[in-house]
XYZ file of C-alpha atoms in Angstrom:
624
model
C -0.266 -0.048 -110.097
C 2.639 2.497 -110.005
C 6.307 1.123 -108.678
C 6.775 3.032 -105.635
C 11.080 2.700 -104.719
C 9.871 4.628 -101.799
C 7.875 0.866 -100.553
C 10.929 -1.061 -100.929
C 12.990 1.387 -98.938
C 10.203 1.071 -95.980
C 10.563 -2.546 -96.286
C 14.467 -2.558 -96.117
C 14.196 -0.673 -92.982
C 11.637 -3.556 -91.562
C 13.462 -6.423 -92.596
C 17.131 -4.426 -91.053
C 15.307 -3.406 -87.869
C 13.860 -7.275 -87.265
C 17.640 -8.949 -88.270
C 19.785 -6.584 -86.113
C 17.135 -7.273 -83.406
C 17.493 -10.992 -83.775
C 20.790 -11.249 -83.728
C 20.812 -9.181 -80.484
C 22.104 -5.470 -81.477
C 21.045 -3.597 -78.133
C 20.945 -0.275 -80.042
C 17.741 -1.563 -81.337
C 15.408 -2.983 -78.261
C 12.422 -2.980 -80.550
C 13.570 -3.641 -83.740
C 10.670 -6.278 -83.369
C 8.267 -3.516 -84.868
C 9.990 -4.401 -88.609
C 6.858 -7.024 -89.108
C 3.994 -4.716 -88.220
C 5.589 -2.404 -91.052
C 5.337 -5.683 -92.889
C 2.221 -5.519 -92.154
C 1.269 -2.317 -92.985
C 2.817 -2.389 -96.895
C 1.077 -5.765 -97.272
C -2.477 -4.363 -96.132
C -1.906 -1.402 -98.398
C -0.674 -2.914 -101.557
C -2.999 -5.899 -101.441
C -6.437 -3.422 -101.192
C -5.081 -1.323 -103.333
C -4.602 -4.118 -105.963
C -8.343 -5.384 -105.161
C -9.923 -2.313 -105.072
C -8.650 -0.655 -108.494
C -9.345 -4.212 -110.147
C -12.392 -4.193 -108.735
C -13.448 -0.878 -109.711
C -12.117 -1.761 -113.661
C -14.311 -4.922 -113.706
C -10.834 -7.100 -113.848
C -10.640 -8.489 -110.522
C -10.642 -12.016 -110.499
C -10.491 -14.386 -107.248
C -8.689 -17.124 -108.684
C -6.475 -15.090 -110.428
C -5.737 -13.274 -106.819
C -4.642 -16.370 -105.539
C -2.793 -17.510 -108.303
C -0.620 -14.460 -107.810
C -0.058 -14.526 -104.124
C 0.717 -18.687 -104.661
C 3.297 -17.378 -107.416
C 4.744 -14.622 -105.240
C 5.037 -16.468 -101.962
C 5.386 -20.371 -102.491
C 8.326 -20.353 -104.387
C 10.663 -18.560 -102.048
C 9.203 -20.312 -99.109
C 9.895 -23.794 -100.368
C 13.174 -23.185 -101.367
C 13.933 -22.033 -97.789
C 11.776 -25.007 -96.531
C 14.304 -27.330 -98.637
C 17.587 -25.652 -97.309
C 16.600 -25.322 -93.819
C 15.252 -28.956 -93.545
C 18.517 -29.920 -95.241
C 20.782 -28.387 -91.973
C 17.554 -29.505 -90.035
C 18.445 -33.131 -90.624
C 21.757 -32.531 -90.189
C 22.023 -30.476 -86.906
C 18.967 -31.361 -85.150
C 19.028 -33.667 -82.331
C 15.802 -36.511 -83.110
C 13.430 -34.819 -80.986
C 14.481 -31.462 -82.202
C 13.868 -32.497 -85.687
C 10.578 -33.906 -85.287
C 9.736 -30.570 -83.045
C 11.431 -28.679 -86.637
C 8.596 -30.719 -89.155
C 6.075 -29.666 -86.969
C 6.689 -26.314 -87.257
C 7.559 -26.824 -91.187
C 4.016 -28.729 -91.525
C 2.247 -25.858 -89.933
C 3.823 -23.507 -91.777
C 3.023 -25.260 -95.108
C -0.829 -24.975 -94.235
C -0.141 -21.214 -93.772
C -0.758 -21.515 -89.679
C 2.686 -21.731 -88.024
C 1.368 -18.519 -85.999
C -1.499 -21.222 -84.539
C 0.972 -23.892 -84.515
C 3.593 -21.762 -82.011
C 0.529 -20.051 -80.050
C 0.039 -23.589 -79.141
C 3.622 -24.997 -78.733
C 5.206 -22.324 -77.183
C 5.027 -21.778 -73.558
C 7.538 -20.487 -70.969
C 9.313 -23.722 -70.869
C 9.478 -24.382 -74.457
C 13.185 -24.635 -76.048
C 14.428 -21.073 -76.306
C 13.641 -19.066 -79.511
C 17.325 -19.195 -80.383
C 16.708 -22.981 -81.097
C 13.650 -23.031 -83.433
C 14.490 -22.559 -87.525
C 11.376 -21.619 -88.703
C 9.592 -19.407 -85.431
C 9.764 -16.501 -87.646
C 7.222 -17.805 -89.958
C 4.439 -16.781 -87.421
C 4.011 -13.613 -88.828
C 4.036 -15.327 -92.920
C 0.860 -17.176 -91.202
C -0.696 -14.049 -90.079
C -0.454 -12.453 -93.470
C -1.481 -15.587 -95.956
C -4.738 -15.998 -93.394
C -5.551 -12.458 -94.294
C -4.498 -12.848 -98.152
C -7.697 -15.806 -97.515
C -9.718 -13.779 -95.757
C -9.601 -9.890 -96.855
C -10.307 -10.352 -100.894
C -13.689 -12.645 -99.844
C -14.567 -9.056 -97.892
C -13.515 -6.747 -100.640
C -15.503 -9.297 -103.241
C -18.624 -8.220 -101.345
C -18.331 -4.870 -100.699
C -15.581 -3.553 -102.764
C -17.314 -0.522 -105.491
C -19.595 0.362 -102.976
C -19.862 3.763 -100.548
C -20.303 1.337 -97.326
C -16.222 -0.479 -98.161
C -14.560 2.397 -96.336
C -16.493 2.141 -93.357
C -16.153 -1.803 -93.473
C -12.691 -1.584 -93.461
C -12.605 1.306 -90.361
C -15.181 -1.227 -88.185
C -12.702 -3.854 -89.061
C -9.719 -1.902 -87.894
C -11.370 -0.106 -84.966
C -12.846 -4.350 -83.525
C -9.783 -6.137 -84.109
C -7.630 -2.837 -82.060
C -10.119 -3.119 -79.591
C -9.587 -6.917 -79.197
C -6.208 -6.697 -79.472
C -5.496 -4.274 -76.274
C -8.454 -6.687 -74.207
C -7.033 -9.968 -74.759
C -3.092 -7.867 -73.826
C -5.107 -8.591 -70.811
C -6.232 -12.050 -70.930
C -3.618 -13.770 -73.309
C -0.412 -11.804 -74.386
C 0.394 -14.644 -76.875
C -2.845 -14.851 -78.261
C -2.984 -11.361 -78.908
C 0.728 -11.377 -80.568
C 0.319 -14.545 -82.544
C -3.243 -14.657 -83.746
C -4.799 -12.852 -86.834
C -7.803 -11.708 -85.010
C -5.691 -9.279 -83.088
C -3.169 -8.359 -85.583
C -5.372 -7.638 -88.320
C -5.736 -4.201 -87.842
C -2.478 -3.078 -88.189
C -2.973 -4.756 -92.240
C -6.023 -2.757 -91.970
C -4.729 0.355 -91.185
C -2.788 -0.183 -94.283
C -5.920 -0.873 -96.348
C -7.632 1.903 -95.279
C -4.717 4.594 -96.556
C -5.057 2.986 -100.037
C -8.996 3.385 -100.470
C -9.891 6.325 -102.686
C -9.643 9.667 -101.088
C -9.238 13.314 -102.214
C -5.573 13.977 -101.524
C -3.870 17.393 -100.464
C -2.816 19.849 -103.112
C 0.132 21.366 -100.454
C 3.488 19.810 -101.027
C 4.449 20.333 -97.527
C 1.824 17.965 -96.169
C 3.312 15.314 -97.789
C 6.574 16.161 -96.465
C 5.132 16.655 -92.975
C 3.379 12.926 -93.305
C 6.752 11.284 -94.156
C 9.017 13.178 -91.165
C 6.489 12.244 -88.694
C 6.039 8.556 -89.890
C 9.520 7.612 -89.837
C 9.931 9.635 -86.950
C 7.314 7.349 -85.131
C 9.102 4.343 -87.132
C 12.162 4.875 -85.950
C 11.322 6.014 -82.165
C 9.402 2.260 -81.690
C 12.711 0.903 -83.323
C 15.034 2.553 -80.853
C 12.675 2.802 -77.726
C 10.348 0.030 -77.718
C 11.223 -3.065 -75.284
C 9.867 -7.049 -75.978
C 8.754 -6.789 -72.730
C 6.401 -4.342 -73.076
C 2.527 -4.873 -73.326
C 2.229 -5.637 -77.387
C 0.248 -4.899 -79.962
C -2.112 -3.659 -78.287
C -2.282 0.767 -78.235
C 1.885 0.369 -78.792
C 1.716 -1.229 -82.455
C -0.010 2.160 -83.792
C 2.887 3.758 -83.294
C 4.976 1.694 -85.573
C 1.950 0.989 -87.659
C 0.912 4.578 -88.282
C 4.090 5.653 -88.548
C 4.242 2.944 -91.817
C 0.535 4.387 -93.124
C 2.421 8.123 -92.735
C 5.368 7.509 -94.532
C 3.446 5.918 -97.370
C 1.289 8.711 -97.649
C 3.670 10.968 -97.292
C 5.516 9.033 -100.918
C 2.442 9.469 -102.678
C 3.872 12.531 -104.775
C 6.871 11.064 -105.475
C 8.623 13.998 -103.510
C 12.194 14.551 -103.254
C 12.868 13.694 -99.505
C 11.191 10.487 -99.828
C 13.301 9.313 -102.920
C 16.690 10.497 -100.558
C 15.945 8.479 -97.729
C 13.766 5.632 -99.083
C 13.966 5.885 -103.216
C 18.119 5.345 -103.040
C 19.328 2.251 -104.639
C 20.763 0.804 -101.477
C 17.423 0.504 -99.777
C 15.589 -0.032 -102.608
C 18.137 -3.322 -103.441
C 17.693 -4.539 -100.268
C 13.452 -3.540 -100.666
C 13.532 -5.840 -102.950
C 14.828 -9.146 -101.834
C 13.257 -8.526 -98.293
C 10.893 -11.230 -98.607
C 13.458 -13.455 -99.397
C 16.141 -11.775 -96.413
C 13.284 -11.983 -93.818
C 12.457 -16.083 -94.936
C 16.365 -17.312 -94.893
C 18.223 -14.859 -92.214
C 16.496 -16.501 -89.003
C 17.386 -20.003 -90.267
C 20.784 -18.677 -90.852
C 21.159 -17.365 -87.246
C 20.161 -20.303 -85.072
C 21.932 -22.706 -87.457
C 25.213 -20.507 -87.487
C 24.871 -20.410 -83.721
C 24.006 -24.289 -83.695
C 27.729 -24.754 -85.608
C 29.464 -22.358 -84.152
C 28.149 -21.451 -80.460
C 31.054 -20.032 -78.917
C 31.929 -17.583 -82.027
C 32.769 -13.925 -81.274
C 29.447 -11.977 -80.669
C 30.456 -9.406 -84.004
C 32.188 -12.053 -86.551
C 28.981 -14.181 -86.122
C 26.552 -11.333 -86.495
C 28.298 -9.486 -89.480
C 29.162 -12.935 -90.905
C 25.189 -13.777 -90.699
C 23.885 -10.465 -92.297
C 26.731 -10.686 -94.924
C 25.404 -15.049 -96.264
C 21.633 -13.647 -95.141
C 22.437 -11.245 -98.155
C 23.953 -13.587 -100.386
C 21.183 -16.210 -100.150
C 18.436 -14.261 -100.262
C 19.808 -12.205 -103.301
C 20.280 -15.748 -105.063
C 16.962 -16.942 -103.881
C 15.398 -13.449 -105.335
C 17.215 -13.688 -108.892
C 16.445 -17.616 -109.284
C 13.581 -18.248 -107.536
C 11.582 -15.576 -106.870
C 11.649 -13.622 -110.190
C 11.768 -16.499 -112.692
C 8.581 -18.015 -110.887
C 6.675 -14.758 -110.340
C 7.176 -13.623 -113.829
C 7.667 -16.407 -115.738
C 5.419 -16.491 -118.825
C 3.976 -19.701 -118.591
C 0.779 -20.979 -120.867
C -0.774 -22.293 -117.977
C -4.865 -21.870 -117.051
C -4.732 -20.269 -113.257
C -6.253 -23.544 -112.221
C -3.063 -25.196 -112.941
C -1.019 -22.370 -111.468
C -2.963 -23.489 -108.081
C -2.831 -27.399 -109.108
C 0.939 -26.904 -108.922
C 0.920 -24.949 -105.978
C -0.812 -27.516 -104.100
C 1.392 -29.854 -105.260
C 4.307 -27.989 -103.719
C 2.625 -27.473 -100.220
C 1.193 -31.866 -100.033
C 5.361 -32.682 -100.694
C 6.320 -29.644 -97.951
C 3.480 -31.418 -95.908
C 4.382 -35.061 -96.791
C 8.178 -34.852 -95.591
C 7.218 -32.708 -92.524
C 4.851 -35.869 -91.628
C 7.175 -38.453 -92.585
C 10.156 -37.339 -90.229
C 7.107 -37.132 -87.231
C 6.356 -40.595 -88.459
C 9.634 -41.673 -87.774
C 10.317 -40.198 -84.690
C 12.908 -37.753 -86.025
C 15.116 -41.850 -86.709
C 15.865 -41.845 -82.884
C 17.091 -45.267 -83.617
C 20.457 -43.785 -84.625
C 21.413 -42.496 -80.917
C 22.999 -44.764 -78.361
C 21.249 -45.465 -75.002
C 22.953 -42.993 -73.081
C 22.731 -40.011 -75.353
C 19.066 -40.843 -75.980
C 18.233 -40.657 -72.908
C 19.928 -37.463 -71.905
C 17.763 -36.245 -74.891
C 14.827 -37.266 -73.409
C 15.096 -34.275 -70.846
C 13.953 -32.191 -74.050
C 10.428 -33.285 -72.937
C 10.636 -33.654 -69.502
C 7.739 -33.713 -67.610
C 8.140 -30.731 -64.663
C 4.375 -30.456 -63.986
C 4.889 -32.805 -60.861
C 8.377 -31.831 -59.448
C 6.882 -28.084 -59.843
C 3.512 -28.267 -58.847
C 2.149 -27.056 -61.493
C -1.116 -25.681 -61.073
C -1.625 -25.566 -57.416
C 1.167 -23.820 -55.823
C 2.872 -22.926 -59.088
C 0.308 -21.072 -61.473
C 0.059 -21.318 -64.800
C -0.438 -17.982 -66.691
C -4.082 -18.477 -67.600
C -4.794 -18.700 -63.803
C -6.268 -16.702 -61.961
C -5.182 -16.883 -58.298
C -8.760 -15.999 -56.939
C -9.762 -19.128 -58.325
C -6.564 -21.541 -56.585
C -6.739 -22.010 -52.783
C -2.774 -20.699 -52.411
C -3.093 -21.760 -48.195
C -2.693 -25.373 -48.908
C 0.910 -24.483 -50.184
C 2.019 -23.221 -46.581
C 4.418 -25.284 -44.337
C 2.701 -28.092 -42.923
C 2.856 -28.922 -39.195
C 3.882 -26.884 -36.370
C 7.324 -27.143 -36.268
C 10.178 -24.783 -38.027
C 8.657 -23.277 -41.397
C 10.296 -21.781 -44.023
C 8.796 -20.222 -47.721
C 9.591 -20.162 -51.528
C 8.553 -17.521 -53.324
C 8.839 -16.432 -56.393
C 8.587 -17.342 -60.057
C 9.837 -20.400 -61.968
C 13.321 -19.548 -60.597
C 11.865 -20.412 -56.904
C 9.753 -23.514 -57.984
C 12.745 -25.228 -59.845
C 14.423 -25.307 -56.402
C 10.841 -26.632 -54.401
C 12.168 -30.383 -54.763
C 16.165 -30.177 -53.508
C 15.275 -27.501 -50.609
C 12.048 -30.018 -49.223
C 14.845 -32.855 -48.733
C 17.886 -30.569 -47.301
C 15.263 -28.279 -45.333
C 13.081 -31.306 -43.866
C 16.008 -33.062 -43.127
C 17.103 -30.220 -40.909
C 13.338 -29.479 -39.237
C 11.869 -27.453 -41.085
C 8.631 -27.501 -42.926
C 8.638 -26.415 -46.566
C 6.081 -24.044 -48.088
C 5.734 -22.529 -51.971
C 4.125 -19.959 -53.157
C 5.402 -19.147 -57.213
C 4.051 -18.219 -60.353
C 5.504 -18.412 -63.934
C 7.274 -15.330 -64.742
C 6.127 -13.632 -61.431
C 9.275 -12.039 -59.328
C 8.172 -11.988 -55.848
C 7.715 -8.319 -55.893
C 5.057 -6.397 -54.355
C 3.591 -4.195 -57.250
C 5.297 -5.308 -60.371
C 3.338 -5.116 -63.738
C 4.836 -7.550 -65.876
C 3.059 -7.295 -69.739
C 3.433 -11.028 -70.431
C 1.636 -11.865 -66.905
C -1.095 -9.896 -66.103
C -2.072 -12.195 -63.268
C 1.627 -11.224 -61.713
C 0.255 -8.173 -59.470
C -3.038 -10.034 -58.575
C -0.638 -12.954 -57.787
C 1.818 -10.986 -55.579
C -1.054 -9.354 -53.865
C -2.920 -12.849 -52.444
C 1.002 -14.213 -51.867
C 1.648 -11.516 -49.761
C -0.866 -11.478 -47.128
C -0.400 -15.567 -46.559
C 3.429 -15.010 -45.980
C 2.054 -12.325 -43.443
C 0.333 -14.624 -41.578
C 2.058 -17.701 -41.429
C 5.078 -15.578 -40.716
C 7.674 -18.042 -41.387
C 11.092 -18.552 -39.586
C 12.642 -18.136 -43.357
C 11.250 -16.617 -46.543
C 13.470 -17.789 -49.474
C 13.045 -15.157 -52.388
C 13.996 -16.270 -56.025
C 13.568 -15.050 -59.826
C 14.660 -14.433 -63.032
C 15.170 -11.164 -62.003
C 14.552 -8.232 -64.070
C 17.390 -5.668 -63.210
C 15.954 -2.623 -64.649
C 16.068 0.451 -61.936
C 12.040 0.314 -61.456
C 12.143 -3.093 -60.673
C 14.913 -2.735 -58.093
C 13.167 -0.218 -56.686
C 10.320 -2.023 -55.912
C 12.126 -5.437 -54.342
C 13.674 -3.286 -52.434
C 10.110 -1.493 -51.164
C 9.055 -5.470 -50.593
C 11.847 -6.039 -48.698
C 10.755 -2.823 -46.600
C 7.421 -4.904 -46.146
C 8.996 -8.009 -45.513
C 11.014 -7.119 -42.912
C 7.930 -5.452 -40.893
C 6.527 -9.050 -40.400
C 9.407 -9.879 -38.149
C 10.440 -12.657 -40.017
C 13.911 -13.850 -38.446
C 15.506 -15.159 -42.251
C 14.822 -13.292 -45.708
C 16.993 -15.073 -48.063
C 17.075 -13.324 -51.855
C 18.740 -15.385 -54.251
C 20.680 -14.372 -57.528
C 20.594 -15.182 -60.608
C 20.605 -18.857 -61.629
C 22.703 -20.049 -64.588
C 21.455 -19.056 -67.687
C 22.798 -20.736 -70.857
C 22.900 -20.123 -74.997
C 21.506 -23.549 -75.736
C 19.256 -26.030 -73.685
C 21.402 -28.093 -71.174
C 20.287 -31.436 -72.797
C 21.795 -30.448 -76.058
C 25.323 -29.687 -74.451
C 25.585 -32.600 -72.750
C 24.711 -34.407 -75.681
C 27.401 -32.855 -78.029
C 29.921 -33.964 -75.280
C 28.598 -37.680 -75.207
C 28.944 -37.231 -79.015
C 32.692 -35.715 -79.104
C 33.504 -38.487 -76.282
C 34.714 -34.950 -74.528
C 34.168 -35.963 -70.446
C 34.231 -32.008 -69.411
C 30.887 -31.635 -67.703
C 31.154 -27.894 -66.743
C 30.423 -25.179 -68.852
C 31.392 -21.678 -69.254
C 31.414 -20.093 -72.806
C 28.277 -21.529 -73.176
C 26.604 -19.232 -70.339
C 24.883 -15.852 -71.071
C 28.253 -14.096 -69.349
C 27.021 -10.680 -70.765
C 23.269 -10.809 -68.657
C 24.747 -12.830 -66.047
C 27.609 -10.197 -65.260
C 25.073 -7.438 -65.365
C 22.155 -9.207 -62.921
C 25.493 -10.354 -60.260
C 26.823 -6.696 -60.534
C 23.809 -4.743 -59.944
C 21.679 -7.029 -57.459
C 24.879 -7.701 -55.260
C 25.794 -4.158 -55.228
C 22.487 -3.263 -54.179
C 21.376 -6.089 -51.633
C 24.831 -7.644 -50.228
C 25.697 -6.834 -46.946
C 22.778 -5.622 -45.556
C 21.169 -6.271 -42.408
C 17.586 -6.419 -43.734
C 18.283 -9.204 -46.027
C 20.454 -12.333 -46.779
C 21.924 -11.959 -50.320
C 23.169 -15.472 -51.935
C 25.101 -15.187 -55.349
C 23.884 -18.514 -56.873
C 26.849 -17.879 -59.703
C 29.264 -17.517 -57.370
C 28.166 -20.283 -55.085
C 27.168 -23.027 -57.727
C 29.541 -22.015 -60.565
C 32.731 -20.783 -59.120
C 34.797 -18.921 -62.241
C 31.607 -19.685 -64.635
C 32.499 -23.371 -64.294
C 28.318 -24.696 -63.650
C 28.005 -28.149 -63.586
C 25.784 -29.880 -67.004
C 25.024 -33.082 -64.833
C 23.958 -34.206 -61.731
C 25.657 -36.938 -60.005
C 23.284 -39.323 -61.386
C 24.631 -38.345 -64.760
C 21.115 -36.466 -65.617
C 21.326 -32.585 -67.225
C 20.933 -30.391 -64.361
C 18.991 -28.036 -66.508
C 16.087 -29.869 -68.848
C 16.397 -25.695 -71.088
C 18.363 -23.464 -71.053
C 17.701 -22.340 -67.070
C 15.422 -24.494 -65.248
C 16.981 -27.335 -62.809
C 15.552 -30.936 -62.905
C 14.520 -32.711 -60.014
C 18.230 -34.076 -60.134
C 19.278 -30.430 -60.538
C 17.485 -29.357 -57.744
C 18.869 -31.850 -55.528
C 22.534 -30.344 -56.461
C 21.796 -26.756 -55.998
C 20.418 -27.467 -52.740
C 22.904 -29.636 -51.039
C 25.217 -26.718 -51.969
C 22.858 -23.261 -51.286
C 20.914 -25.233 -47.350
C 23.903 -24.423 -45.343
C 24.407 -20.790 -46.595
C 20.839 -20.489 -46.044
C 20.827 -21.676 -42.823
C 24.543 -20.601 -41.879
């Protein structure tokens, strides 16, 4: 097959857009879109290499495999090696046993199952976990699996075109209906990815191509055009893949059609040795620079937002042009005398030791034995069980839930006397157990009615909760009637102008019940690693400071304070409580609890000991 430059420079720009987005460039919201251009190259290089072997009688299964084992086993074990070596070193026991995991998953080629099912809204924050980025590595080696046993069987024949379209056109359709059902499943699983690899098989089929010059020229302005508009516009809170990943995805099958005559424009922008360079040790860039970034962060968490980001892309670059000259290239083109039955022998070899040392550190508990008592235990908050402090599943839901199917009443205040009402997300519910002691110890009853990542806001669409609306909808007309003497709003509050908007439309709502109290709290601390962690560092530097500052999200905590106590301060409709202000006077928050326990068991949800802190401190301004 023909060396296109004009590829490589369509990967540089994938592999650029995804680090700049992960180390948290705002320029690029949705620089996430770099892996479904991955996507796209690998669906059309990978048919296209089937179907012309196929057609000359030379295509070989086994030989397939030994290929894609030579081009993507090498480089991924030498990044399994280096990041399990910091892994060993920086990790925390139950980190480390939470990193082999992840590393055993990803040696069976399904770390995108493995996270599916390990991630949840209270998992450790994606800033924490080396080897997330591998999800998408899963996605493709499942279709390396699955897509040659199609082509095999109806490759050379009229009907393969139309295989590949009823392929693409299912797993689109599947995609966009379970954006409706389960937003992870739909990002994580092959099933609803596949057609964006699809799309890229279908471009390389044989087809009679234009004559015109220009069309070429018009194909490559409007793909990177769509490219670089889902770059630059695109937010990770929208609703994706889904209808929004054509954009990106198309945009990918345009510019590579529009490269297919070699024309000048698309050497200029893609074809120049700059992007081409960088092309070229992508796979390598896009394995090493996430365990780069949460590492760096994990040794140096309180350097300069710039110095740590340039100094990440500048020893991403190094490694993975090192990892390129000496691993990649002398494995994939080494000229060795071996049957392909070896080649795979030796392959399999590789992934049973990646698979052996992931199971042995789970075997050993990640050696736990070598923390002291006290440490260990405030380590043990890494796992702690919130179901029962936060009701999960009856008056908190659960984002597979659908609230037609919980009986939300038997969350109102009990009794007859004073009531009062959470409501909200997991930003209300982490406060359920401190405000039922301070409020019943005052007379009132205590009600909850919260989802996970729901805002108690009367018409909001959030795209990783489709349930939210529904949610809001039944909470609403329960508040109505109980008609409590305080409703006590709280969220991780999303601060964008639509969203204000429509809180303050609730709060129009609200206040038409005639409730006496409407209580709408800020922001709640918010930090750049989980609490447990901090605290632990301390015990370990014998450093007896139990406050933080540097270590909180200043930049998003600033914004929320500035824009929701600018709008709702000070007004007569509504009670407006700075939790920052109130709890962590100058940005100094508390990490433990009297008791000595993390206040936070992440990186923003309060313990039961938490809890019981925050509301000793908030009751009186709430009932002041």
């Amino acid at each position: 097959m023909t060396y296109r430059p004009d590829i490589d420079g369509l990967r540089a720009i994938a592999v650029l857009s995804v680090m700049l987005f992960h180390l948290g460039f705002t320029f690029i919201p949705g620089g996430f879109v770099g892996v479904d251009i991955f996507f796209v190259i690998s669906g059309y290089l990978i048919s296209k290499i089937i179907y012309t072997e196929t057609e000359n009688k030379t295509f070989s299964i086994t030989n397939f495999y030994v290929r894609r084992a030579r081009r993507i086993l090498p480089a991924h074990a030498s990044v399994f090696v280096l990041s399990s070596v910091f892994a060993v070193w920086l990790l925390y026991p139950s980190e480390l046993v939470s990193y082999a995991k992840s590393a055993l998953a990803s040696a069976l080629f399904s770390a995108n199952i493995y996270f599916f099912e390990a991630i949840n809204y209270f998992s450790p924050s994606a800033n924490e976990i080396p080897l997330l980025h591998l999800w998408s590595l899963g996605v493709e080696e499942q279709f390396y699996i699955v897509f040659p046993l199609i082509a095999i069987l109806f490759a050379g024949r009229r009907i393969f075109s139309k295989v590949v379209a009823a392929l693409l056109i299912t797993s689109l359709i599947a995609s966009i209906w379970m954006l409706t059902k389960d937003p992870s499943a739909a990002f994580y699983l092959l099933p609803f990815r596949a057609f964006e690899m699809l799309i890229g098989c279908y471009l390389s089929l044989p087809k009679k191509l234009p004559t015109n010059k220009n069309v070429y020229n018009i194909s490559f302005i409007v793909g990177l055009a769509c490219i670089f508009c889902s770059i630059l516009f695109y937010k990770e809170s929208m609703r994706f893949p889904g209808i929004a990943a054509l954009l990106p995805s198309l945009g990918s099958a345009f510019v590579i059609f529009g490269g297919l005559d070699h024309n000048k424009l698309s050497k200029l922008l893609l074809g120049n040795k700059v992007l081409v360079f960088i092309g070229k040790i992508s796979y390598s860039l896009y394995l090493i620079h996430w365990p780069v970034i949460v590492f760096g962060r994990r040794i140096f968490p309180l350097a300069d937002f710039y110095i740590f980001s340039f100094s990440a892309l500048a020893i991403s670059l190094i490694l993975a042009y090192l990892n390129y000259i000496f691993i990649e290239q002398r494995f994939r083109h080494a000229k060795l005398n071996l049957k392909p039955i070896k080649v795979l022998g030796i392959a399999l070899s590789v992934i049973c030791v990646m698979v052996f040392s992931s199971g042995f550190v789970i075997y050993k508990s990640g050696f736990q034995s070598t923390l002291d008592e006290r440490t260990e235990k405030v380590l043990s908050y890494l796992q702690y069980d919130f179901k029962s402090a936060y009701l999960s599943r009856t008056c908190f839901l659960d984002p597979d839930q659908d609230p037609d199917d919980v009986d939300l009443s038997k969350c109102l205040p009990d009794g007859n006397g004073r009531k009062a009402i959470l409501w909200g997300d997991s930003h209300a519910i982490q406060f359920y157990s401190g405000f039922k002691e301070t409020l019943e110890s005052r007379g009132y009853n205590l009600g909850v009615i919260t989802a996970s990542a729901c805002p108690p806001i009367i018409g909001v669409d959030v795209a990783a909760r489709p349930m939210c609306k529904k949610f809001n909808d039944t909470a609403f007309p329960l508040i109505a009637k109980e008609k409590p003497d305080i409703l006590i709003m709280s969220a991780s509050w999303n601060i964008e102008e639509s969203n204000m908007d429509l809180l303050d439309n609730t709060l129009k709502e609200v206040n038409k019940l005639g409730i006496k109290k409407v209580i709408l709290l800020g922001e709640s601390p918010l930090y750049k690693q989980s609490v447990p962690i901090l605290v632990a560092d301390r015990l370990k530097t014998a450093n007896n400071d139990m406050t933080a500052s540097d270590e909180l999200e200043k930049g998003f905590l600033d914004i929320s304070e500035t824009i929701m106590s600018k709008r709702f301060a000070n007004r007569d409709d509504v009670e407006y409580i700075s939790v920052m202000n109130v709890v962590c006077p100058d940005y100094k928050c508390p990490l433990t609890a009297p008791d000595e326990a993390p206040v936070h068991f992440d990186i923003a949800h309060l313990t039961e000991s938490g809890a019981r802190l925050f509301a000793k401190i908030l009751t009186p301004l709430i009932l002041d």
